[in-house]
PDB file of C-alpha atoms and ligand atoms in Angstrom:
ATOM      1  CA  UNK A   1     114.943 -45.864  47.425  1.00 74.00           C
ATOM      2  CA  UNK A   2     111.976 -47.800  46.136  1.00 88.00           C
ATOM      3  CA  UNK A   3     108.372 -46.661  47.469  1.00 97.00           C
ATOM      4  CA  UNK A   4     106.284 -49.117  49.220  1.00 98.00           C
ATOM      5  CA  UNK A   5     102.688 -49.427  48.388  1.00 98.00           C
ATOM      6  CA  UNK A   6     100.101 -51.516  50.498  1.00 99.00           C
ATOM      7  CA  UNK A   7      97.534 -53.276  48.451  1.00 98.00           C
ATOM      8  CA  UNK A   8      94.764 -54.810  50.307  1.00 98.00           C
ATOM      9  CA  UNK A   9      92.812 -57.493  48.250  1.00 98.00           C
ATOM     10  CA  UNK A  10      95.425 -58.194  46.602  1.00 98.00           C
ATOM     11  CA  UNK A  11      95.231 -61.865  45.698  1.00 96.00           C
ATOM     12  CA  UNK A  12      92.617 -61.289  42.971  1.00 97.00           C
ATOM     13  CA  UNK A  13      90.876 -58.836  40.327  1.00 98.00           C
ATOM     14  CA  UNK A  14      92.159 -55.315  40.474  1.00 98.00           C
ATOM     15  CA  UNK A  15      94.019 -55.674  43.752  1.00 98.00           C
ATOM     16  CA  UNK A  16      95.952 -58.463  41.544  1.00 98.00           C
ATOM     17  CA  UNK A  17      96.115 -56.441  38.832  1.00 98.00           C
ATOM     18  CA  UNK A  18      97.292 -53.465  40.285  1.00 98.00           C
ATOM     19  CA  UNK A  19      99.861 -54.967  41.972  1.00 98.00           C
ATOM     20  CA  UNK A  20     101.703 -56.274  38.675  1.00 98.00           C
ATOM     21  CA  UNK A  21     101.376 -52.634  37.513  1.00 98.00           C
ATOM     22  CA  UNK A  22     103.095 -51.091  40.783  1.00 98.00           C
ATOM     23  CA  UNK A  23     105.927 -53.761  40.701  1.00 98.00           C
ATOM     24  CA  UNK A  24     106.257 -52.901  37.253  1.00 98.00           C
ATOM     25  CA  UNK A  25     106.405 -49.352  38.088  1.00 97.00           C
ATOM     26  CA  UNK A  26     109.214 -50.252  40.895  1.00 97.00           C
ATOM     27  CA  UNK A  27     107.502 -49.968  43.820  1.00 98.00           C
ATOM     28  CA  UNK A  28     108.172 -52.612  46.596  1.00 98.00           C
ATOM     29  CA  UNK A  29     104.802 -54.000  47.426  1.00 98.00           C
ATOM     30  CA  UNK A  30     103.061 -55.072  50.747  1.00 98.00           C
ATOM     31  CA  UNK A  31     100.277 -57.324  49.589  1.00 98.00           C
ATOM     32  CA  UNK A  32      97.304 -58.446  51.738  1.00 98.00           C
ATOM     33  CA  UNK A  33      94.673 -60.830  51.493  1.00 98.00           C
ATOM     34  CA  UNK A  34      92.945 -63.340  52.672  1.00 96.00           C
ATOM     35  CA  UNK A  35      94.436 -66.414  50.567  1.00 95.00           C
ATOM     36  CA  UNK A  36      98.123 -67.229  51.321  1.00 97.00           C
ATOM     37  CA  UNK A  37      98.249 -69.321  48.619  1.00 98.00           C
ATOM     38  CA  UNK A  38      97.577 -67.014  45.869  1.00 97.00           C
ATOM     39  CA  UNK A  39      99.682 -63.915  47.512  1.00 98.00           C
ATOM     40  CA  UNK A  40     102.268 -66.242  47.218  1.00 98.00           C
ATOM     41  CA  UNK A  41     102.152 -67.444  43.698  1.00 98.00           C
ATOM     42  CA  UNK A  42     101.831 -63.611  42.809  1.00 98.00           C
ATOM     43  CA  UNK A  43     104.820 -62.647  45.427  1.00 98.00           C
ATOM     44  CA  UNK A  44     106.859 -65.215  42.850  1.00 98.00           C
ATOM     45  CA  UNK A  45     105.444 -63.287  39.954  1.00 97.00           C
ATOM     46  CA  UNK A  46     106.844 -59.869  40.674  1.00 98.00           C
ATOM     47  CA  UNK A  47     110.074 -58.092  39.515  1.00 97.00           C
ATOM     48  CA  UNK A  48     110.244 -56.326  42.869  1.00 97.00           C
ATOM     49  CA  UNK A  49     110.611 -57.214  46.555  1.00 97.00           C
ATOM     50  CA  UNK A  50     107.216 -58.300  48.179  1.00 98.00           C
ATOM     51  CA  UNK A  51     105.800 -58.923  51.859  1.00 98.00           C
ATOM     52  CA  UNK A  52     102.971 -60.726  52.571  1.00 98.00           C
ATOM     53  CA  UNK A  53      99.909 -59.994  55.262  1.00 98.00           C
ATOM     54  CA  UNK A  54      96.924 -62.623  55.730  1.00 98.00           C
ATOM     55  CA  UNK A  55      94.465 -61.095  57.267  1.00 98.00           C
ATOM     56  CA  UNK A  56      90.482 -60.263  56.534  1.00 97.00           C
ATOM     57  CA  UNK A  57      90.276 -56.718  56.710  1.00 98.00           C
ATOM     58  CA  UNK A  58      86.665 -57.161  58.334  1.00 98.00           C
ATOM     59  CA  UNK A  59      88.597 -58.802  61.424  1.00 98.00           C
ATOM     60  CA  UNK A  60      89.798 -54.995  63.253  1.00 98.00           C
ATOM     61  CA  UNK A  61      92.394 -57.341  65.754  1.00 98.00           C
ATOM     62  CA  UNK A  62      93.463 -59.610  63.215  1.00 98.00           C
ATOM     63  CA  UNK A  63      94.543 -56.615  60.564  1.00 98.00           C
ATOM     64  CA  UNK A  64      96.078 -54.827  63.980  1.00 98.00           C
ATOM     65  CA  UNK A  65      97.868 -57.673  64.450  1.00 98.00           C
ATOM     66  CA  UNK A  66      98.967 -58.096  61.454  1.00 98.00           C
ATOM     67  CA  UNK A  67     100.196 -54.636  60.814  1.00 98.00           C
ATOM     68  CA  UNK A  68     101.932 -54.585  63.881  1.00 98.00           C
ATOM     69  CA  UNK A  69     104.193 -57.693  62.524  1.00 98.00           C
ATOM     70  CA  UNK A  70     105.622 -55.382  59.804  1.00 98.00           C
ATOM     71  CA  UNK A  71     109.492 -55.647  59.811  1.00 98.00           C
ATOM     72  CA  UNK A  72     110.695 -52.690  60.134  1.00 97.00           C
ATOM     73  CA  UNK A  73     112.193 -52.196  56.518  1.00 97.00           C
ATOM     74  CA  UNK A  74     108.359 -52.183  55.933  1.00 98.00           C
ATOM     75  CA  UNK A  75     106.768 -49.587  57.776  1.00 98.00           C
ATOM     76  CA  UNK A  76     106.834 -46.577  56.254  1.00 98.00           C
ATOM     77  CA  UNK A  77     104.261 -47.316  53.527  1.00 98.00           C
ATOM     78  CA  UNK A  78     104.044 -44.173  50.915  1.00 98.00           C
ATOM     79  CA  UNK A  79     100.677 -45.459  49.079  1.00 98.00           C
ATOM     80  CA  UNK A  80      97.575 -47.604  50.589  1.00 99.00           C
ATOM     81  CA  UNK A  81      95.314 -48.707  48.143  1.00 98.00           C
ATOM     82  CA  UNK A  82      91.910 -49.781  49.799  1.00 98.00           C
ATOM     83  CA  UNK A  83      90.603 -52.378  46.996  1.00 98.00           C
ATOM     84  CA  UNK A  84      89.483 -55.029  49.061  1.00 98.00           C
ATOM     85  CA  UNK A  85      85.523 -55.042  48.780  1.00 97.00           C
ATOM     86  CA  UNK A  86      82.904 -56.651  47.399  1.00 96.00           C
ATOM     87  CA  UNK A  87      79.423 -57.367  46.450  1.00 97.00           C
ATOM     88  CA  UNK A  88      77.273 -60.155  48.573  1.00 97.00           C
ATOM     89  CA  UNK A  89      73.907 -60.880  46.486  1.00 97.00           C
ATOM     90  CA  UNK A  90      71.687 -58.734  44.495  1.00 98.00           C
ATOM     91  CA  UNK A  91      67.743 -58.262  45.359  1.00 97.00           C
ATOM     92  CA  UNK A  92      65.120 -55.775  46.229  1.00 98.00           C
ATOM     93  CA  UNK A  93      65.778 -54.696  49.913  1.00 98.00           C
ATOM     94  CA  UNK A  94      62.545 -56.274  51.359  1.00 98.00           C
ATOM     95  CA  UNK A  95      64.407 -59.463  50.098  1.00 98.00           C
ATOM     96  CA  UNK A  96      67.713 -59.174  51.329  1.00 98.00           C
ATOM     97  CA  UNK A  97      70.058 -61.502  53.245  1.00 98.00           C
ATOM     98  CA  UNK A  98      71.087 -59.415  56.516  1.00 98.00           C
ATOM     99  CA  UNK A  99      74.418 -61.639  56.442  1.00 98.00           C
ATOM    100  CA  UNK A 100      75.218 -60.179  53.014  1.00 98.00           C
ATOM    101  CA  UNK A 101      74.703 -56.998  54.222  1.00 98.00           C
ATOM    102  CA  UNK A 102      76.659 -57.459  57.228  1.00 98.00           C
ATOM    103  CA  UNK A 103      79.449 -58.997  54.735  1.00 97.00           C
ATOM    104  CA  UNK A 104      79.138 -55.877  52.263  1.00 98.00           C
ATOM    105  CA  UNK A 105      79.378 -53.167  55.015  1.00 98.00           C
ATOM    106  CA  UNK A 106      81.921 -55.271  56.961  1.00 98.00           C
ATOM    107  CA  UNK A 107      83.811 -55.360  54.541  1.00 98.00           C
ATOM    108  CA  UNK A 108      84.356 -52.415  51.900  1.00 98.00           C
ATOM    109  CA  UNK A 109      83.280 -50.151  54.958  1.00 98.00           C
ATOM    110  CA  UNK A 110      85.291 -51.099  58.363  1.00 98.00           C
ATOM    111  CA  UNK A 111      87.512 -53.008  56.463  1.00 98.00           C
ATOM    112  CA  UNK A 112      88.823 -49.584  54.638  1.00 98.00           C
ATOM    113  CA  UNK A 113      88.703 -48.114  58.011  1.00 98.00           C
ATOM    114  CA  UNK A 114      90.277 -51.062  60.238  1.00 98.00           C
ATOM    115  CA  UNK A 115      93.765 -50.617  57.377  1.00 98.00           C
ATOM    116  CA  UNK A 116      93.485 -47.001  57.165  1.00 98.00           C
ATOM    117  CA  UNK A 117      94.100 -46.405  60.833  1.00 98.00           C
ATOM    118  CA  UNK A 118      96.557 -48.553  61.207  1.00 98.00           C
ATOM    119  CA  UNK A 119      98.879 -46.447  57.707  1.00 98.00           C
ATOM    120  CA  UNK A 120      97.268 -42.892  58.562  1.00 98.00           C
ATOM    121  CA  UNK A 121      99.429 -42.690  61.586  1.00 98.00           C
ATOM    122  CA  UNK A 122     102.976 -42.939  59.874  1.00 98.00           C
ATOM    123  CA  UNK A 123     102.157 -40.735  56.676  1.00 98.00           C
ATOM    124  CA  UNK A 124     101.276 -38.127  59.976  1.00 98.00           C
ATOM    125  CA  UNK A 125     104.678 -38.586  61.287  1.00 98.00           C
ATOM    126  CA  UNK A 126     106.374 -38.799  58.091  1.00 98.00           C
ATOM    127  CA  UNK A 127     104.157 -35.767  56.675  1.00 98.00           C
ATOM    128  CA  UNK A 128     103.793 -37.706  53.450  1.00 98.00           C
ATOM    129  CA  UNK A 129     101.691 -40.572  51.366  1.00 98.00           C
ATOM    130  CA  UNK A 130      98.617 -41.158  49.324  1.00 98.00           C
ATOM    131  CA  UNK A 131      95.653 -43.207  49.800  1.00 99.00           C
ATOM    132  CA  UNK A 132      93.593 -44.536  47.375  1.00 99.00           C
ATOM    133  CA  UNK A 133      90.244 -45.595  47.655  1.00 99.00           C
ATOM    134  CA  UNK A 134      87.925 -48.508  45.473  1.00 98.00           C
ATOM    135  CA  UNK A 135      84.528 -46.899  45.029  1.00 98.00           C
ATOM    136  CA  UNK A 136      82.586 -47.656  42.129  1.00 98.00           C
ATOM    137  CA  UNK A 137      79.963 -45.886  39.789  1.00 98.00           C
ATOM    138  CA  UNK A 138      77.600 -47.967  42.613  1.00 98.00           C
ATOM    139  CA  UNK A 139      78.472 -45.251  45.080  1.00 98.00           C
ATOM    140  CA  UNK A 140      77.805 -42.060  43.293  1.00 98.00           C
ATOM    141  CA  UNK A 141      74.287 -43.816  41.648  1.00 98.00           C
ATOM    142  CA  UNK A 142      71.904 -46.556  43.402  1.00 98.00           C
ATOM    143  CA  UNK A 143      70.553 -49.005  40.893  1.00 97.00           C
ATOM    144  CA  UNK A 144      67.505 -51.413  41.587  1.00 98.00           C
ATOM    145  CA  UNK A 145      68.664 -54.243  43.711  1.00 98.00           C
ATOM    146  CA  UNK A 146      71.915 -52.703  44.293  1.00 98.00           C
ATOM    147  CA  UNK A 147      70.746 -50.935  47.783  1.00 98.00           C
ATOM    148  CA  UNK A 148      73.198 -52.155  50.322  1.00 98.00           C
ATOM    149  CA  UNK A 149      76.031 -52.478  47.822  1.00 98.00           C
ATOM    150  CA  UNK A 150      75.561 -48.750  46.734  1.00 98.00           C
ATOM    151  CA  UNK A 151      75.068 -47.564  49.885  1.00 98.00           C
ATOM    152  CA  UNK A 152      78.483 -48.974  51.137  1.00 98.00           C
ATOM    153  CA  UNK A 153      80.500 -47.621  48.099  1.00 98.00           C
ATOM    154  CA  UNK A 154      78.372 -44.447  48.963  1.00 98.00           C
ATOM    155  CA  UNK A 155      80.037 -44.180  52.223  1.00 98.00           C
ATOM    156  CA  UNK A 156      83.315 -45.199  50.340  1.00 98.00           C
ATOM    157  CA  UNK A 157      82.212 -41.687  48.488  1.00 98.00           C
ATOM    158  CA  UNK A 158      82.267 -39.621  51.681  1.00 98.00           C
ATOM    159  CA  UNK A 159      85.116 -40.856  53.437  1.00 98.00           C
ATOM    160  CA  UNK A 160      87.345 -40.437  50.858  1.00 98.00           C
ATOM    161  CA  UNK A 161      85.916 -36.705  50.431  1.00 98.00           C
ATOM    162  CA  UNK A 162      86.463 -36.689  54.649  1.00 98.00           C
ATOM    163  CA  UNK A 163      89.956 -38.171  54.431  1.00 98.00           C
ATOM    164  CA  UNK A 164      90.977 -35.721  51.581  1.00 98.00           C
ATOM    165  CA  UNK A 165      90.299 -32.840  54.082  1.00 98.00           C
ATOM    166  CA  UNK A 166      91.375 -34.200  57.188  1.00 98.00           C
ATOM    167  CA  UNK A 167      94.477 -35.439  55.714  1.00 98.00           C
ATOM    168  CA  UNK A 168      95.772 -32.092  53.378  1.00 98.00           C
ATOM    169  CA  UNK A 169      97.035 -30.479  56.376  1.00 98.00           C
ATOM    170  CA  UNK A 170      98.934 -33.412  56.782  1.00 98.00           C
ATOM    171  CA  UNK A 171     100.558 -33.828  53.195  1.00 98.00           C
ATOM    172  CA  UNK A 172      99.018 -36.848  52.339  1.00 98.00           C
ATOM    173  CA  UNK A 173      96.931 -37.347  48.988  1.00 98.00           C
ATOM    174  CA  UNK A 174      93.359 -39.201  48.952  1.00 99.00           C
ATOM    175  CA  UNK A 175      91.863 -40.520  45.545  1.00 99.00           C
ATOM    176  CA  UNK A 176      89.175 -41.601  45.325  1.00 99.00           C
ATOM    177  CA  UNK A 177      88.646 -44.634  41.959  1.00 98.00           C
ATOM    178  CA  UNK A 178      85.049 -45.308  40.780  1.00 98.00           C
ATOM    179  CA  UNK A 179      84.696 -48.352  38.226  1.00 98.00           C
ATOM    180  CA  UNK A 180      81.948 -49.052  36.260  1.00 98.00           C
ATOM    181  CA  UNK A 181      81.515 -52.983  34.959  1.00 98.00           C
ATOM    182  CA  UNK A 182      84.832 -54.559  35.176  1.00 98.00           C
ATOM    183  CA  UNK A 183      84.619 -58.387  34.117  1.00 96.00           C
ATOM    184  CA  UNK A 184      86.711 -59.714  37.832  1.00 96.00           C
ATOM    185  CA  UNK A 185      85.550 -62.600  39.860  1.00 93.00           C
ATOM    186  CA  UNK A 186      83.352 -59.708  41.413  1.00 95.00           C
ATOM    187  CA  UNK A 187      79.584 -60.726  39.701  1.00 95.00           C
ATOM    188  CA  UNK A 188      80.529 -64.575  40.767  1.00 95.00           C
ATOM    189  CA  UNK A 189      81.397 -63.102  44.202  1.00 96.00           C
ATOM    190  CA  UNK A 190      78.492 -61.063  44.114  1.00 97.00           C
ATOM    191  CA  UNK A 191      76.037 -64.478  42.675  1.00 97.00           C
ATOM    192  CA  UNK A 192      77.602 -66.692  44.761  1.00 97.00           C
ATOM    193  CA  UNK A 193      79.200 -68.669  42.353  1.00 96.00           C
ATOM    194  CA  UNK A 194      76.280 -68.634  39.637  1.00 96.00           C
ATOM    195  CA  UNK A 195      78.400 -68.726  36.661  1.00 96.00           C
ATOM    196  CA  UNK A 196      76.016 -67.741  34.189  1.00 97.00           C
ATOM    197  CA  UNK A 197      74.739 -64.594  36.008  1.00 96.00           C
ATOM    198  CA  UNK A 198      77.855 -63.542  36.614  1.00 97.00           C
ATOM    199  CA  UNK A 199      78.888 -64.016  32.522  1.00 96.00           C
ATOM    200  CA  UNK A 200      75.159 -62.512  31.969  1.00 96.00           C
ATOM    201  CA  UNK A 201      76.311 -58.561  33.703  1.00 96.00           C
ATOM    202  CA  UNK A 202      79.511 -58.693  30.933  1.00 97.00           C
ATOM    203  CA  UNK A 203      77.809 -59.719  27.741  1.00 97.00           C
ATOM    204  CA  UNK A 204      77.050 -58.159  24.467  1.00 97.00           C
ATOM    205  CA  UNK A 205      79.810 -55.169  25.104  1.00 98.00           C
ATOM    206  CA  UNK A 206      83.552 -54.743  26.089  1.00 98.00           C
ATOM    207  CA  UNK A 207      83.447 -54.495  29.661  1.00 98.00           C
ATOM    208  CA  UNK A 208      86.524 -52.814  31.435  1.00 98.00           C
ATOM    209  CA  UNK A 209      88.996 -55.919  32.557  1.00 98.00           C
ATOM    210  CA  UNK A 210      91.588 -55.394  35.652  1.00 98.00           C
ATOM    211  CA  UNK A 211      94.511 -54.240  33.929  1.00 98.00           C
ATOM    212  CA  UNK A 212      92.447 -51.094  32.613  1.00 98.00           C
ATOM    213  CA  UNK A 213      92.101 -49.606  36.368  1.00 98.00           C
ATOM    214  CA  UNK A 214      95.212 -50.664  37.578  1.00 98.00           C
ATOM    215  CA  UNK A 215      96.668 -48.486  34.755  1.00 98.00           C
ATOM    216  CA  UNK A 216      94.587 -45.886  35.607  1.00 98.00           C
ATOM    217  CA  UNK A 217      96.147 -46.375  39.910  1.00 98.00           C
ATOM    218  CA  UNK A 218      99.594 -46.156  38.334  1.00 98.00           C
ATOM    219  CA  UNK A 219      98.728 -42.978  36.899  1.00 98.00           C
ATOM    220  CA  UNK A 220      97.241 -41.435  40.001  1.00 98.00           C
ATOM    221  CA  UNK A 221     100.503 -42.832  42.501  1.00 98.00           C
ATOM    222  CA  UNK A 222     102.783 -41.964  40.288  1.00 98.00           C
ATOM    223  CA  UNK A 223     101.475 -38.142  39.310  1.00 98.00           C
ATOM    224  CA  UNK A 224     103.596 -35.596  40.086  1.00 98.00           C
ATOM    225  CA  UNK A 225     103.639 -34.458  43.390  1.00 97.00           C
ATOM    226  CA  UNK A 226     102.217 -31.110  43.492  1.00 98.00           C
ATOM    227  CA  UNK A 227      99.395 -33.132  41.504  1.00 98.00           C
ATOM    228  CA  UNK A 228      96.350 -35.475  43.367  1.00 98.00           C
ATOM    229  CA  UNK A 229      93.872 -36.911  41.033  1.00 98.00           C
ATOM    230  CA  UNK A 230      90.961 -36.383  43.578  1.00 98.00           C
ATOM    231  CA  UNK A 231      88.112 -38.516  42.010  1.00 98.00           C
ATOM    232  CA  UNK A 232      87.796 -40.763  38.255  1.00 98.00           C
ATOM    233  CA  UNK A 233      85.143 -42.741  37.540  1.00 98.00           C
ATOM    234  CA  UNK A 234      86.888 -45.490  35.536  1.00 98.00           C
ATOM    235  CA  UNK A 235      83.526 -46.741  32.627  1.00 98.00           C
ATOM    236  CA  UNK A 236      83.627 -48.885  29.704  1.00 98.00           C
ATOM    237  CA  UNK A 237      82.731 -47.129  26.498  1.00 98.00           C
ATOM    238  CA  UNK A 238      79.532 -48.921  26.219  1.00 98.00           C
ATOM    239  CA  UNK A 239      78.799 -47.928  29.852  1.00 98.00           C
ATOM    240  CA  UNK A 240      77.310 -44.361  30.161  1.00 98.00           C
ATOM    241  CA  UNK A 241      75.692 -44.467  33.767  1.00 97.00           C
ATOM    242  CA  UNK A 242      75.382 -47.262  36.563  1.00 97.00           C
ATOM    243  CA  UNK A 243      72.254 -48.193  34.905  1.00 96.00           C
ATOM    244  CA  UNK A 244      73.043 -47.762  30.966  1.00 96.00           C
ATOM    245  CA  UNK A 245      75.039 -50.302  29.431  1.00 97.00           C
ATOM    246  CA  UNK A 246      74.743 -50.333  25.230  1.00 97.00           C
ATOM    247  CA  UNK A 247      74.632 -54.066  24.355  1.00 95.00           C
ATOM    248  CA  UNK A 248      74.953 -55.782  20.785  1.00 92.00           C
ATOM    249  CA  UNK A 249      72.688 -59.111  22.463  1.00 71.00           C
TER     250      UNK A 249
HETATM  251  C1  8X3 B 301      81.044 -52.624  40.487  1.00 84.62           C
HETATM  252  C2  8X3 B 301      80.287 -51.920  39.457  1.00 84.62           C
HETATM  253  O1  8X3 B 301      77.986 -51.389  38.513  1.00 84.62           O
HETATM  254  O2  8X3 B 301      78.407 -53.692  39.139  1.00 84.62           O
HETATM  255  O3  8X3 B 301      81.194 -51.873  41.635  1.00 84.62           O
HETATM  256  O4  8X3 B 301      78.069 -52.015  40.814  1.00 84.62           O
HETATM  257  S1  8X3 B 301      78.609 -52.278  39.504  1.00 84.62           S
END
């Protein structure tokens, strides 16, 4: 029988991404996101089955209610991977937007918390599953203006560390997936739609592109069993640290 995986963000970047590599891999695929529209055209995409959940993960009803409309063929999810996240604006803290930070811990905090209570339950029963977790380099080092955004991949850091141990006894895997630059939709998320910042943060090197961590998820769900790839940071090979970057221009 085919494996079900759970991707949350999965409309875009490496939620999108890693959800061609899964289907590719066979697994049958529950994709959320925000954006019908684009689940959608990517549900028509894949070589395997697909069900679709709309829901913002920041909304704790709205992703209860969603998970609660699972068919049953549907429930017993074997892999959630917790990608949905992002970055909201980029200054010294004195100078930050409390909405942004509200948006950034809303989001890539709760949100992994408001869909991992909702799975957690049924790996329990079932005594089986793996979680994965989006951190980023961000999380195990702060750079200037980064603040809020590192400190919310930070706590991505420690509850993945608290999930492994709560969740061995249990026979469930946690990994935990640390990117460096990866060229997504992520810096025009994070610049709200300032083009030229966003192509500014991927110039002058190879940065990582989508496809390079999703290969790296496939890897780590589809590992042996006796095997869990606890933590990778994920860096291009001009990237040696969250501040160090080795650019041509
Ligand atoms: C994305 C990587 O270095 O832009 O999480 O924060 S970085």
């Amino acid at each position: 029988m085919n494996k079900i995986a759970c991707i949350t963000g999965a409309s875009s970047g490496i939620g999108l991404a890693t959800a061609k590599a899964l289907a590719a891999a066979g697994y049958h695929l529950i994709l959320c996101g925000r954006r019908l529209e684009r689940l959608e055209a990517l549900k028509n995409e894949l070589p395997t089955d697909s069900y679709l959940l709309t829901f913002d993960v920041r909304d704790r009803n709205g992703v209860e209610a969603a998970f609660q409309s699972l068919p049953e063929a549907w429930q017993n999810i074997d892999v959630l991977i917790n990608n949905a996240g992002n970055a909201h604006g980029m200054s010294a803290i004195q100078d930050g937007d409390p909405d942004d930070w509200d948006a950034m811990m809303h989001s890539n905090v709760d949100g992994l918390l408001n869909v991992s209570r909702l799975v957690i339950p049924g790996m329990i029963q079932r005594a089986a599953g793996h979680i994965v977790n989006l951190s980023s380099i961000a999380g195990k080092q702060t750079y200037p203006n980064g603040n809020v955004y590192c400190a919310s991949k930070a706590a991505v850091e420690a509850l993945s560390q608290g999930m492994r141990q709560d969740l061995n006894v249990h026979g469930i895997k946690v990994s935990n997936v640390a990117p460096g630059a990866v060229n997504t939709d992520f810096s025009a998320v994070r610049f709200k739609g300032d083009q030229q910042k966003a192509d500014a943060v991927y110039s002058g090197y190879e940065p990582l592109v989508a496809e390079d961590v999703a290969d790296l998820i496939r890897y780590i769900v589809t590992a042996p069993a006796h095997v869990n790839i606890a933590d990778v940071t994920i860096l291009p090979k001009a990237q040696a640290s969250a501040t160090q970057i080795l650019r041509k221009n």
